[in-house]
Short mmCIF file of C-alpha atoms in Angstrom, two decimals:
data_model
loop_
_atom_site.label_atom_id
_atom_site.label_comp_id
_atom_site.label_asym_id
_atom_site.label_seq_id
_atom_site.Cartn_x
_atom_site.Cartn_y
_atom_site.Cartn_z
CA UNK A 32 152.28 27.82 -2.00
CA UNK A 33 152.56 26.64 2.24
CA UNK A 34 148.78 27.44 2.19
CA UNK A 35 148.20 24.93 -1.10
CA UNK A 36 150.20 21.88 0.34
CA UNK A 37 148.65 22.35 3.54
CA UNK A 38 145.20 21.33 2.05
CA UNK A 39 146.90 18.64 -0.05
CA UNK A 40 147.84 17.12 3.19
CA UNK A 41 143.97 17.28 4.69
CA UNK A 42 142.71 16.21 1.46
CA UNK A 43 144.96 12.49 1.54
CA UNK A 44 144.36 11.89 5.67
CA UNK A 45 140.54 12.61 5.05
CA UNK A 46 140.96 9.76 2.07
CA UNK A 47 142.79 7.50 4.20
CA UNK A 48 139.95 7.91 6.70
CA UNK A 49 136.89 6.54 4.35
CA UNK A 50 139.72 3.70 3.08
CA UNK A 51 139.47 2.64 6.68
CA UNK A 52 135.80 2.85 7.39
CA UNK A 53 135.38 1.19 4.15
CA UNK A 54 137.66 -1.63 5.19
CA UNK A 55 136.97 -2.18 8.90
CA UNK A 56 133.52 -0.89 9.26
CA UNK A 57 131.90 -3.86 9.80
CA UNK A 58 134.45 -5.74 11.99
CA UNK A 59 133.69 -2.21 13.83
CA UNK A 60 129.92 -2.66 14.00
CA UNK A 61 130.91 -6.17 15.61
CA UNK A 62 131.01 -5.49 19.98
CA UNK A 63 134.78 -5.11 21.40
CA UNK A 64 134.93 -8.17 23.96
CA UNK A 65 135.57 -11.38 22.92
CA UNK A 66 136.13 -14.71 24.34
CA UNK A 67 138.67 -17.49 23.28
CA UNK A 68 137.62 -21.15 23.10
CA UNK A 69 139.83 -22.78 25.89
CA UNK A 70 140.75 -26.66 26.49
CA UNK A 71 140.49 -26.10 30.14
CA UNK A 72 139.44 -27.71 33.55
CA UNK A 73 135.33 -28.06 33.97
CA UNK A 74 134.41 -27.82 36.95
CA UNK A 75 130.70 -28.62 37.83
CA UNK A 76 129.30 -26.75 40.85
CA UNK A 77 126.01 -26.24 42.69
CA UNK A 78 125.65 -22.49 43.62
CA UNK A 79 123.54 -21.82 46.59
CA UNK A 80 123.18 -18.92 48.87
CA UNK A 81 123.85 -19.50 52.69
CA UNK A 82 123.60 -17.27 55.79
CA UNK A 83 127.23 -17.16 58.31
CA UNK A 84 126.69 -18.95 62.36
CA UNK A 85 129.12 -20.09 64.63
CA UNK A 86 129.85 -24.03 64.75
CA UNK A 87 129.23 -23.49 68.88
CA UNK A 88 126.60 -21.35 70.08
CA UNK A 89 125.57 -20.61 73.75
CA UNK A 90 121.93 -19.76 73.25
CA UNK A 91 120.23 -17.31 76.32
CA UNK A 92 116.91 -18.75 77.11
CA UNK A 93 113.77 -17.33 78.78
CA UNK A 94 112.86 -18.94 82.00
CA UNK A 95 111.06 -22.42 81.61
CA UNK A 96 107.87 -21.49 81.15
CA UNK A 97 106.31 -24.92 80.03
CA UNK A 98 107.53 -26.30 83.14
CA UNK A 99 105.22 -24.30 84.95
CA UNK A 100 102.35 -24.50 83.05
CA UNK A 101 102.48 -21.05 81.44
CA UNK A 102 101.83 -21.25 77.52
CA UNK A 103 100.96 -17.88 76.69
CA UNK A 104 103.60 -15.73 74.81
CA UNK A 105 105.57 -13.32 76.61
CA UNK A 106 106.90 -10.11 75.28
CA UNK A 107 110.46 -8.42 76.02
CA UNK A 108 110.18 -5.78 77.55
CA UNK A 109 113.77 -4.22 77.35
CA UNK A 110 116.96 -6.15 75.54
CA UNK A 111 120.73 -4.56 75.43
CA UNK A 112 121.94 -3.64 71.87
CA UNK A 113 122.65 -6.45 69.35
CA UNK A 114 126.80 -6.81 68.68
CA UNK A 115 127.74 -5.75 71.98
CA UNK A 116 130.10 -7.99 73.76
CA UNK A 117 129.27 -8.77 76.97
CA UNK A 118 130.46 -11.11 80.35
CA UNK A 119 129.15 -13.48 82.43
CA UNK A 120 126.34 -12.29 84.38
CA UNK A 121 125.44 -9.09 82.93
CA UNK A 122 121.48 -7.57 82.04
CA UNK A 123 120.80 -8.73 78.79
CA UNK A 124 116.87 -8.42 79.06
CA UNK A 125 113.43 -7.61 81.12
CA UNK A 126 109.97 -9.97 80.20
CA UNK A 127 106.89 -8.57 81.00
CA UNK A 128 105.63 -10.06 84.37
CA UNK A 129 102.41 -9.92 83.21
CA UNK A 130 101.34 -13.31 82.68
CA UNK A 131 103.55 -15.15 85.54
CA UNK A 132 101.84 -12.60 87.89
CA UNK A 133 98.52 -13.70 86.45
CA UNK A 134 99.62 -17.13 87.17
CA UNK A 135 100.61 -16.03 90.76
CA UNK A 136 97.22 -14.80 91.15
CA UNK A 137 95.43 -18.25 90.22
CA UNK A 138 97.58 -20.16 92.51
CA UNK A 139 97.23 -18.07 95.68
CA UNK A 140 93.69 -18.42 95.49
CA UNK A 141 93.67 -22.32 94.57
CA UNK A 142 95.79 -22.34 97.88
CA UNK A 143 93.27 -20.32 99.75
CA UNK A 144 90.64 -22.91 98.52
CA UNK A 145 93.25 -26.17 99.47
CA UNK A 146 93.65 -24.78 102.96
CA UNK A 147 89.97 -24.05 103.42
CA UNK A 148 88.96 -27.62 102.26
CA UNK A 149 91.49 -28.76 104.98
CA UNK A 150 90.10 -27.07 107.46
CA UNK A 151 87.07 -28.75 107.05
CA UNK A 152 88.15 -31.95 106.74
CA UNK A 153 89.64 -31.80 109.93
CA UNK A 154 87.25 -30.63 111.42
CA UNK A 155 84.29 -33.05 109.95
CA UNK A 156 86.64 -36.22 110.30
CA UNK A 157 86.93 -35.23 114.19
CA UNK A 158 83.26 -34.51 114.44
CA UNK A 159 82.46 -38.40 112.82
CA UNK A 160 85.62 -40.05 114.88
CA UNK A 161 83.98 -38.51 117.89
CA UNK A 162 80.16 -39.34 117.17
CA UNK A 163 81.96 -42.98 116.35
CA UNK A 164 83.71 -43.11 119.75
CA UNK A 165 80.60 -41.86 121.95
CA UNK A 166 78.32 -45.18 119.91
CA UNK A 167 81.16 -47.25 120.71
CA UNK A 168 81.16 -45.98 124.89
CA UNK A 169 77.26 -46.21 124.52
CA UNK A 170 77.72 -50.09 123.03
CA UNK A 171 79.69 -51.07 125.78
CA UNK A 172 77.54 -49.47 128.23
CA UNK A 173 74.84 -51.36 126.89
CA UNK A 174 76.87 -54.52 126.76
CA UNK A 175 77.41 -54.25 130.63
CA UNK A 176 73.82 -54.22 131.18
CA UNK A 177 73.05 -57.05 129.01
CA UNK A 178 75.92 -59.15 131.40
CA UNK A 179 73.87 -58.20 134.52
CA UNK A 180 70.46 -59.13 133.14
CA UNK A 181 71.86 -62.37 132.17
CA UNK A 182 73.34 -63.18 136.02
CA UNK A 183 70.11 -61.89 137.44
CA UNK A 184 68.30 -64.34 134.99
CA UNK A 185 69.84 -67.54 136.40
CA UNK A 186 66.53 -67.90 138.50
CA UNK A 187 64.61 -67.76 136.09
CA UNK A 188 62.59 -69.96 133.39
CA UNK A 189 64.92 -71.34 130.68
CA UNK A 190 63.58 -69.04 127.67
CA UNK A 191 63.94 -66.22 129.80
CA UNK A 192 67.99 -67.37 130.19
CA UNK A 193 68.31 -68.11 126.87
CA UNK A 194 66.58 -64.40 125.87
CA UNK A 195 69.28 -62.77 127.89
CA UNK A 196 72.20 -64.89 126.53
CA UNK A 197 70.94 -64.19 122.67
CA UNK A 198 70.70 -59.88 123.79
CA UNK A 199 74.02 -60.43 125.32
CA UNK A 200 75.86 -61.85 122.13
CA UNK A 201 73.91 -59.41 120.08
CA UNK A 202 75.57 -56.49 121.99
CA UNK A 203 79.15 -57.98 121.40
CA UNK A 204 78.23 -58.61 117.70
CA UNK A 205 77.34 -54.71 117.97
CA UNK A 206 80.33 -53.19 119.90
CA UNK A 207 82.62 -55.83 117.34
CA UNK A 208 81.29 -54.13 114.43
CA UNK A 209 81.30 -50.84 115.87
CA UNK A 210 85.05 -50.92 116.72
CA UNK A 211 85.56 -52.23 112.95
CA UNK A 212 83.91 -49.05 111.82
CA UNK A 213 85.47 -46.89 113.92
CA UNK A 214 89.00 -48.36 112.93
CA UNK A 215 87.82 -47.80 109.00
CA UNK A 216 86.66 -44.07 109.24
CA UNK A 217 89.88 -43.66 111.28
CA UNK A 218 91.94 -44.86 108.09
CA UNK A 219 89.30 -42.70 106.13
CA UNK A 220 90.09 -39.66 108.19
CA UNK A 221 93.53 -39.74 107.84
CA UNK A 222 93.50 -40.56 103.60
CA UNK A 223 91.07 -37.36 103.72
CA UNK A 224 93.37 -35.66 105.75
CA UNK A 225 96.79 -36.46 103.82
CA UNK A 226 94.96 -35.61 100.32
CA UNK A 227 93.87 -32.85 101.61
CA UNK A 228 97.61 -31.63 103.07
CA UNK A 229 99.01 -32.98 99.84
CA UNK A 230 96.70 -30.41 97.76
CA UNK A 231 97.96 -27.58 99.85
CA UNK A 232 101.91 -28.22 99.83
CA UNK A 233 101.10 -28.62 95.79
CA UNK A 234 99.41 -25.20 95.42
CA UNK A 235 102.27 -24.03 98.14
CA UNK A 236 105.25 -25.56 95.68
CA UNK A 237 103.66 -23.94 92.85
CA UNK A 238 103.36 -20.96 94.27
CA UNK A 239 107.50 -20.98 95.29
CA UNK A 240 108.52 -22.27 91.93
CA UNK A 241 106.37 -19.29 90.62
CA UNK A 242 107.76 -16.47 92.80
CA UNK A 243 111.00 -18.10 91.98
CA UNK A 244 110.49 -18.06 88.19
CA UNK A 245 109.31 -14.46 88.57
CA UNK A 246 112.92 -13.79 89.52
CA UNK A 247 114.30 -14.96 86.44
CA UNK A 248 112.30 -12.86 84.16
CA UNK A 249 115.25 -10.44 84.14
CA UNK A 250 117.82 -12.48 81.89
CA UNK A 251 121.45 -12.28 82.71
CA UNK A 252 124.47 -13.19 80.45
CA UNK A 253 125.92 -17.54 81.25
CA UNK A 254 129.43 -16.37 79.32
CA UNK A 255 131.29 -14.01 77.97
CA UNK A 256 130.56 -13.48 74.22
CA UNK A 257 129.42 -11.26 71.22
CA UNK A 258 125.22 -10.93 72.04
CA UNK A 259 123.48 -11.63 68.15
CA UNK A 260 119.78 -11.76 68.29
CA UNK A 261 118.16 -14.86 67.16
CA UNK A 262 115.98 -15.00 64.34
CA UNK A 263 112.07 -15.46 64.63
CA UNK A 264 110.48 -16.41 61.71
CA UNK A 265 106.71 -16.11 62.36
CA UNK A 266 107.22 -12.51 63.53
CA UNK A 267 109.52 -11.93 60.31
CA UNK A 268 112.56 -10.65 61.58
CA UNK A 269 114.60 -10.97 64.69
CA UNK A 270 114.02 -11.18 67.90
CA UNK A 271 114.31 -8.10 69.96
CA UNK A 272 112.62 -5.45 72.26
CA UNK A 273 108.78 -5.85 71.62
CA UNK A 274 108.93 -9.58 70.49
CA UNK A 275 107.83 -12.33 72.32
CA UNK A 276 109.65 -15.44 73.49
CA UNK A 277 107.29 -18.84 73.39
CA UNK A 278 107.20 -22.02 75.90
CA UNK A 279 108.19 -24.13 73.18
CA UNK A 280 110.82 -21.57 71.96
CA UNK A 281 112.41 -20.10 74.74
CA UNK A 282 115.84 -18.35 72.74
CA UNK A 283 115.74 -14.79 72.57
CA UNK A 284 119.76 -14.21 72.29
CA UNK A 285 122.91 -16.44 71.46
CA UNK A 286 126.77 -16.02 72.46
CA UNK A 287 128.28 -17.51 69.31
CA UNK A 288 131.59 -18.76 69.39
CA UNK A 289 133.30 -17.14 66.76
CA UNK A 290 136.37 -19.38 66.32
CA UNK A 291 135.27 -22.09 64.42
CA UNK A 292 131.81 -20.93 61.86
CA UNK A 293 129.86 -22.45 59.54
CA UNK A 294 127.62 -21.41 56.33
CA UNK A 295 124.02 -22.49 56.87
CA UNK A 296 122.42 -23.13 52.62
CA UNK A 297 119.12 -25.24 51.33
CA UNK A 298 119.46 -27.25 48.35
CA UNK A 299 116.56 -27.88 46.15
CA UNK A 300 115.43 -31.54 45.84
CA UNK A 301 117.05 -31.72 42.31
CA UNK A 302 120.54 -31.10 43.00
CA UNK A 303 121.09 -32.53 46.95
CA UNK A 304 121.84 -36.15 45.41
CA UNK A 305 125.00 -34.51 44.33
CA UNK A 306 125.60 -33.12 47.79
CA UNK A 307 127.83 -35.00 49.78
CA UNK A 308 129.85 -34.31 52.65
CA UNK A 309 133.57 -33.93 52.56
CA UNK A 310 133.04 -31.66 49.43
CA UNK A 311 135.49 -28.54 48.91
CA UNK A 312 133.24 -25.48 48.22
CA UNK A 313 134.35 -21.66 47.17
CA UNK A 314 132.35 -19.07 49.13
CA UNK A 315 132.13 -15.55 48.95
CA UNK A 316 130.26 -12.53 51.03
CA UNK A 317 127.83 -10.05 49.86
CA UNK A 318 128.82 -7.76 51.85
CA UNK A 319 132.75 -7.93 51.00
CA UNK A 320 132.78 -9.22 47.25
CA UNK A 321 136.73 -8.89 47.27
CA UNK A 322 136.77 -11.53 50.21
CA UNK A 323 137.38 -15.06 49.54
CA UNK A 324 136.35 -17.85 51.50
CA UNK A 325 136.57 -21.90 51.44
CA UNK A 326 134.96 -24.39 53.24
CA UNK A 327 134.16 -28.09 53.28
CA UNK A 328 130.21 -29.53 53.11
CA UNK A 329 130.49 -31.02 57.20
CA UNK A 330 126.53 -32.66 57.09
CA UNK A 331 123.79 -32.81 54.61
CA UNK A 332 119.85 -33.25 55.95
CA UNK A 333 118.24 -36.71 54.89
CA UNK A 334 114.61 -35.01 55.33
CA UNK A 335 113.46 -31.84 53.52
CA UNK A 336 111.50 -29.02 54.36
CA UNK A 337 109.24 -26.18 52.70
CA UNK A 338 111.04 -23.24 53.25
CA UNK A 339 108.80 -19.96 54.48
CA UNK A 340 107.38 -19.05 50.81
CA UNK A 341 107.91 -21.59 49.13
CA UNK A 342 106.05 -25.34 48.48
CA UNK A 343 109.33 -26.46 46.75
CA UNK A 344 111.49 -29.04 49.36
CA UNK A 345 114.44 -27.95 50.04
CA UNK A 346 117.70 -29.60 52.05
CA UNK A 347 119.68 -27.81 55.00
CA UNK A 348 123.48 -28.29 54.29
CA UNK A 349 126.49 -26.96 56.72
CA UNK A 350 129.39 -26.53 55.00
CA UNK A 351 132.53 -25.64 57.83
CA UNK A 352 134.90 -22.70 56.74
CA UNK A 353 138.40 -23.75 56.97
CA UNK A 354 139.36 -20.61 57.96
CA UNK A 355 137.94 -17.48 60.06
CA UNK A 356 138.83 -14.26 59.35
CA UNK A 357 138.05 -11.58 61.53
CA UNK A 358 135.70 -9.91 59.60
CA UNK A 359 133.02 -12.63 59.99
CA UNK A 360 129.91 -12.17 62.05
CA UNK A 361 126.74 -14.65 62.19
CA UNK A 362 123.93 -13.46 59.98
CA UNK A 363 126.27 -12.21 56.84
CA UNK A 364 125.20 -13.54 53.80
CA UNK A 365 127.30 -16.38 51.50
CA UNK A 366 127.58 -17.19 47.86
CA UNK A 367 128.57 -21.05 47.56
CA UNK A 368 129.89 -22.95 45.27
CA UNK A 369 130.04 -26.63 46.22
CA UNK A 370 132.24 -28.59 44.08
CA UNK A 371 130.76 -31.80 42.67
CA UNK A 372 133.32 -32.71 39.92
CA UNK A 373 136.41 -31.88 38.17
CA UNK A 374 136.55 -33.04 34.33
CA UNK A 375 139.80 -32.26 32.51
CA UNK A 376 140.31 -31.07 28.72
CA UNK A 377 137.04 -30.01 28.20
CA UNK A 378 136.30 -26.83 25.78
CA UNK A 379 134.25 -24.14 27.24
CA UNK A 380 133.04 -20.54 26.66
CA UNK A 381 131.60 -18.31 29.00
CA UNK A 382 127.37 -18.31 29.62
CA UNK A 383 126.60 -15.37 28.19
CA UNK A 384 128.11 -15.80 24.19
CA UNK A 385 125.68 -18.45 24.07
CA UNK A 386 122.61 -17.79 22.26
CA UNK A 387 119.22 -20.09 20.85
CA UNK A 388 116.79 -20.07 18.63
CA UNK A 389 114.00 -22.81 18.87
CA UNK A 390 115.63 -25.75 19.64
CA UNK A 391 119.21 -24.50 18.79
CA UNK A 392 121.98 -23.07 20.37
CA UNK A 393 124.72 -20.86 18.43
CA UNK A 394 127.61 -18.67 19.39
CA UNK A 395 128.76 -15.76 16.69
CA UNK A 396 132.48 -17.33 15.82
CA UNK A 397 135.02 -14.79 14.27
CA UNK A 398 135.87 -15.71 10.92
CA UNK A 399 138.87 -13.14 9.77
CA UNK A 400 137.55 -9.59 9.15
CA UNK A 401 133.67 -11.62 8.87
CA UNK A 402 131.18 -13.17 11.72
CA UNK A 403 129.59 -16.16 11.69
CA UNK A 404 126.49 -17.48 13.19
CA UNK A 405 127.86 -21.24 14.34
CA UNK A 406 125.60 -23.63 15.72
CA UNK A 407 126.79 -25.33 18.71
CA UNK A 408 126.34 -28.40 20.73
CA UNK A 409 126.75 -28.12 24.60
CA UNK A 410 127.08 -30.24 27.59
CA UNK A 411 127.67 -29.64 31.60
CA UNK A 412 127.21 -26.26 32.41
CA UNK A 413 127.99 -24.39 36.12
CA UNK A 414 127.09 -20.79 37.09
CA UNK A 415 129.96 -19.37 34.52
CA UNK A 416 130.85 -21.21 31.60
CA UNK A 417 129.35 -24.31 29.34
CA UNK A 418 131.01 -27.79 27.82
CA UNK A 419 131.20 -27.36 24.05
CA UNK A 420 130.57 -30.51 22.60
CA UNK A 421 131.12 -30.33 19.00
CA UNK A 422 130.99 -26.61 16.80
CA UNK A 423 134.11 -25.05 17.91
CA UNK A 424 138.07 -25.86 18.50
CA UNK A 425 140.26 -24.74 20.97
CA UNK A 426 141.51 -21.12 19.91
CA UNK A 427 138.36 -19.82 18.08
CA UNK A 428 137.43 -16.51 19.11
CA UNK A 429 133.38 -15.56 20.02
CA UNK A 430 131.53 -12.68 20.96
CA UNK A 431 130.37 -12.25 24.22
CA UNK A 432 127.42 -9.86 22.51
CA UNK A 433 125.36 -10.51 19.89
CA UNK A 434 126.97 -8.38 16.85
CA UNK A 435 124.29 -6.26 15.11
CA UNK A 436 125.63 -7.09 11.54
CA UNK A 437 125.58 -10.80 12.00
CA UNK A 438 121.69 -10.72 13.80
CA UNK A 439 120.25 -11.77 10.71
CA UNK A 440 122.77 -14.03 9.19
CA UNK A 441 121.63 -17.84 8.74
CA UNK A 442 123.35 -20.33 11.32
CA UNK A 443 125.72 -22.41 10.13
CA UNK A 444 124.99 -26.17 11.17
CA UNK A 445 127.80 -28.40 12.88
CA UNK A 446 129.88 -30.51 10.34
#
């Protein structure tokens, strides 16, 4: 008799079980999230990536290599760990000597040359002043004898006078222009001579400031500070030991001030006419989704740029954290959302219960224990939900998924 009601009691719960299936099957088939229709707050963003640096940064530069005529690259040799903190004066890096002692090398012997050439312009300026001098002694000599001809000439016929009077005022003309010449190659002499001194205390200053800059090709901290490497595009990474520092790009470390920091983004030519500074923008990192950051956009860039990669312009923006947490270190990668506008009692639904087909866009709308396939019109959208313009009221519920039994259903146009 126990054994007989026992499978009376199976038989009714294994009824009651099809009953259900029978009944709720299909809502069953339907996915388990859904999403309410909400009257809420719209709030239209632009979401752009951005990379972490300080506001202040104390950037530790190479030795001025333009300003001595070097151009070449020139590699580090040796550079202390990145994220170290370090103080004011201590090794941060070795260059390799290599060119400035090439340079060295050029200089010394363009000094040899200078003090040769001097040399010999002292010594062939003397040699003319004194073959100058000795014609001048000779003229004179000359002009003495020309005086006594003329007084011994007095007895004589008139031509014969007159002969010696013409010889003597041709040997004053003579010595005159003589002592003219002399006094020109003497101001000749000494230009030669100060050009020529002036070309070797050049080559002897360059040589100094070369020596000197050799001495500076072991880099040393200005500050105290956190050392971050900088970042070097062309050689695709950052810079460090084995990478070269340029003339016209002299950085090879930075002390950033960690107190005050900024997010560095690019904005694509179509949205940075909505960018405008004094903006409130959300923010989080990659690399700690559970923090949560704000900020304010502090400057937008009036020019664009093409971005390594890419031939689309793009539009540096700084947007200033308004607070620092310790956590924070230049480099770490941002997600920001940069508030343009705030429109109240709009409806909206989340991005991904939206659907389309051709030119239409639909949501699957519960309808009781049955779906339907509702066509939609939308407006604003931001990076997580979408205006609904007309197609749904505030309560409805939607799948987030499309539901396998409603797939084929026919959309229901907007009334």
């Amino acid at each position: 008799m126990l054994k007989k009601k026992w499978w009376l009691i199976a038989t009714l719960l294994f009824v009651c079980a099809l009953i259900g299936f029978f009944m709720f099957g299909k809502k069953a088939e339907g996915p388990g999230a859904r999403a309410t229709v909400k009257k809420d707050m719209f709030r239209d963003i632009v979401a752009s990536p951005g990379e972490l640096m300080a506001e202040n940064t104390v950037y530790i530069q190479g030795p001025p290599l333009q300003a001595n005529q070097i151009y070449e690259d020139v590699k580090i040799q040796d550079m202390v760990a990145e994220g170290i903190t370090v103080k004011e004066g201590d090794y941060i890096a070795t260059l390799d000597p290599a060119v400035v002692n090439k340079k060295i090398g050029d200089v010394t012997m363009e000094l040899d040359r200078a003090n040769t050439t001097l040399s010999q312009t002292a010594l062939d300026t003397t040699l003319q002043l004194r073959e100058s001098r000795d014609a001048i002694t000779n003229q004179v000599f000359g002009l003495e004898q020309k005086q006594i001809a003329l007084q011994l000439s007095k007895f004589e016929p008139p031509a014969t006078i007159r002969q010696a009077e013409l010889d003597l005022d041709k040997a004053r003309r003579d010595l005159q222009q003589l002592e003219e010449k002399h006094k020109i190659k003497e101001r000749q002499s000494i230009a030669k001579m100060e050009q020529a001194q002036r070309d070797v205390a050049r080559h002897q200053k360059n040589l100094a400031n070369l020596e000197e800059l050799k001495g500076k090709f072991t880099i040393k901290a200005p500050k105290n500070g956190l050392l971050v490497y900088v970042n070097d595009w062309s050689q695709g990474g950052k810079k460090k030991s084995g990478s070269s520092i340029r003339s016209w790009d002299p950085n090879l470390a930075m002390l950033p001030d960690l107190s005050s920091m900024l997010s560095k983004t690019y904005i694509n030519e179509v949205d940075i006419s909505k960018i405008k500074k004094g903006q409130k923008v959300t923010m989080g990192l990659d690399a700690f989704p559970e923090v949560k950051l704000t900020g304010i956009v502090s400057s937008v860039a009036n020019i664009g740029e093409n971005r390594p990669g890419s031939n689309a312009k793009v539009f540096e923006v700084m947007i200033k954290l308004e607070k620092v947490d310790s956590i924070l270190k230049p480099g770490m990668t941002t997600s920001n959302n940069i508030l343009i506008n705030e429109v109240p009692g709009k409806l909206t639904i989340p991005l991904e219960s939206v659907f389309s087909e051709k030119s239409k866009s639909y949501v699957y709308l519960r309808k009781g224990n049955a779906i339907e396939k509702r066509e939609v019109s939308l407006g604003k959208s931001n990076d997580e939900v979408v205006i609904v313009e007309k197609g749904l009221a505030a309560g409805d519920e939607i799948f987030m998924s499309e539901p396998a039994s409603a797939k084929e259903n026919a959309i229901v146009p907007i009334k």
